[in-house]
């Protein structure tokens, strides 16, 4: 029997997958669906069907199922252990028996949870029998639900046990003014983790420092543009200044001066409106979402992971 073993290698020990993730997925428990491009004994279409089934299983159980910025992946192995032909009327019927193994593991290969599911399929050719075997994987099966429920609990426990270390690591990056890295690390922690409120409080603190740094850079660029009378460029820089940053009042006053330099005809093309946020709840939501967007962009720009496949 041949068995596929997957090894994942990355340039970062703690900073995980960098494939795109949606902003709204930040804070949720996500699993990277790690299916190789080819599984021994299966063609590309059949392999892709396994990927689709695995994504459906995750979705049915409330888990975001895609490559994501997460320390955990769900991986399948598919072992064919019996093929037999059953004599029929006009033609033989082929029956295949296989075993699907799913594992949740950290990127370093440490297994968190695993299950086995016996599968069976039939068809008038070996290929159709195998395809039907995969197509009949029951995505709502209770065994998959239990598997993912237990996996989610272990992932939550993982982050809770490391909450202090994660926060310390983020603080150290912030001290070095590597604010995007600090925010990205914090935003990996799921909302279900008990220390999540502490994570958010620290995220907002670091986000404020990040905005102050960005504010200084943007005001400097705006002043340079004003010096050469490039008022449109100056306005572009000023509009990027966050209302919660320390130099926001400067941005408002400077923008008013820039407006005076633009003719009435040109002003018709100006759509920017400086906005104050008085609602503290809305402001907090805005900051958290902005932090999530920073984290998503950070991981999007990281080097790709590499998947190596070995067959025993």
Coordinates of C-alpha atoms in Angstrom, one line a residue, residues 78-82 96-100 117-121 130 133:
X78 CA -6.4 8.7 0.8
X79 CA -5.5 5.0 0.8
X80 CA -7.0 2.6 -1.7
X81 CA -6.8 -0.9 -0.2
X82 CA -9.1 -2.9 -2.4
X96 CA -13.3 0.2 -4.6
X97 CA -12.7 0.4 -0.9
X98 CA -10.6 3.2 0.5
X99 CA -9.8 4.9 3.8
X100 CA -9.8 8.7 4.2
X117 CA -13.3 7.1 7.6
X118 CA -13.9 4.0 5.4
X119 CA -15.3 4.7 2.0
X120 CA -16.7 2.6 -0.7
X121 CA -17.7 3.3 -4.4
X130 CA -13.0 5.7 -7.6
X133 CA -16.1 6.7 -3.9

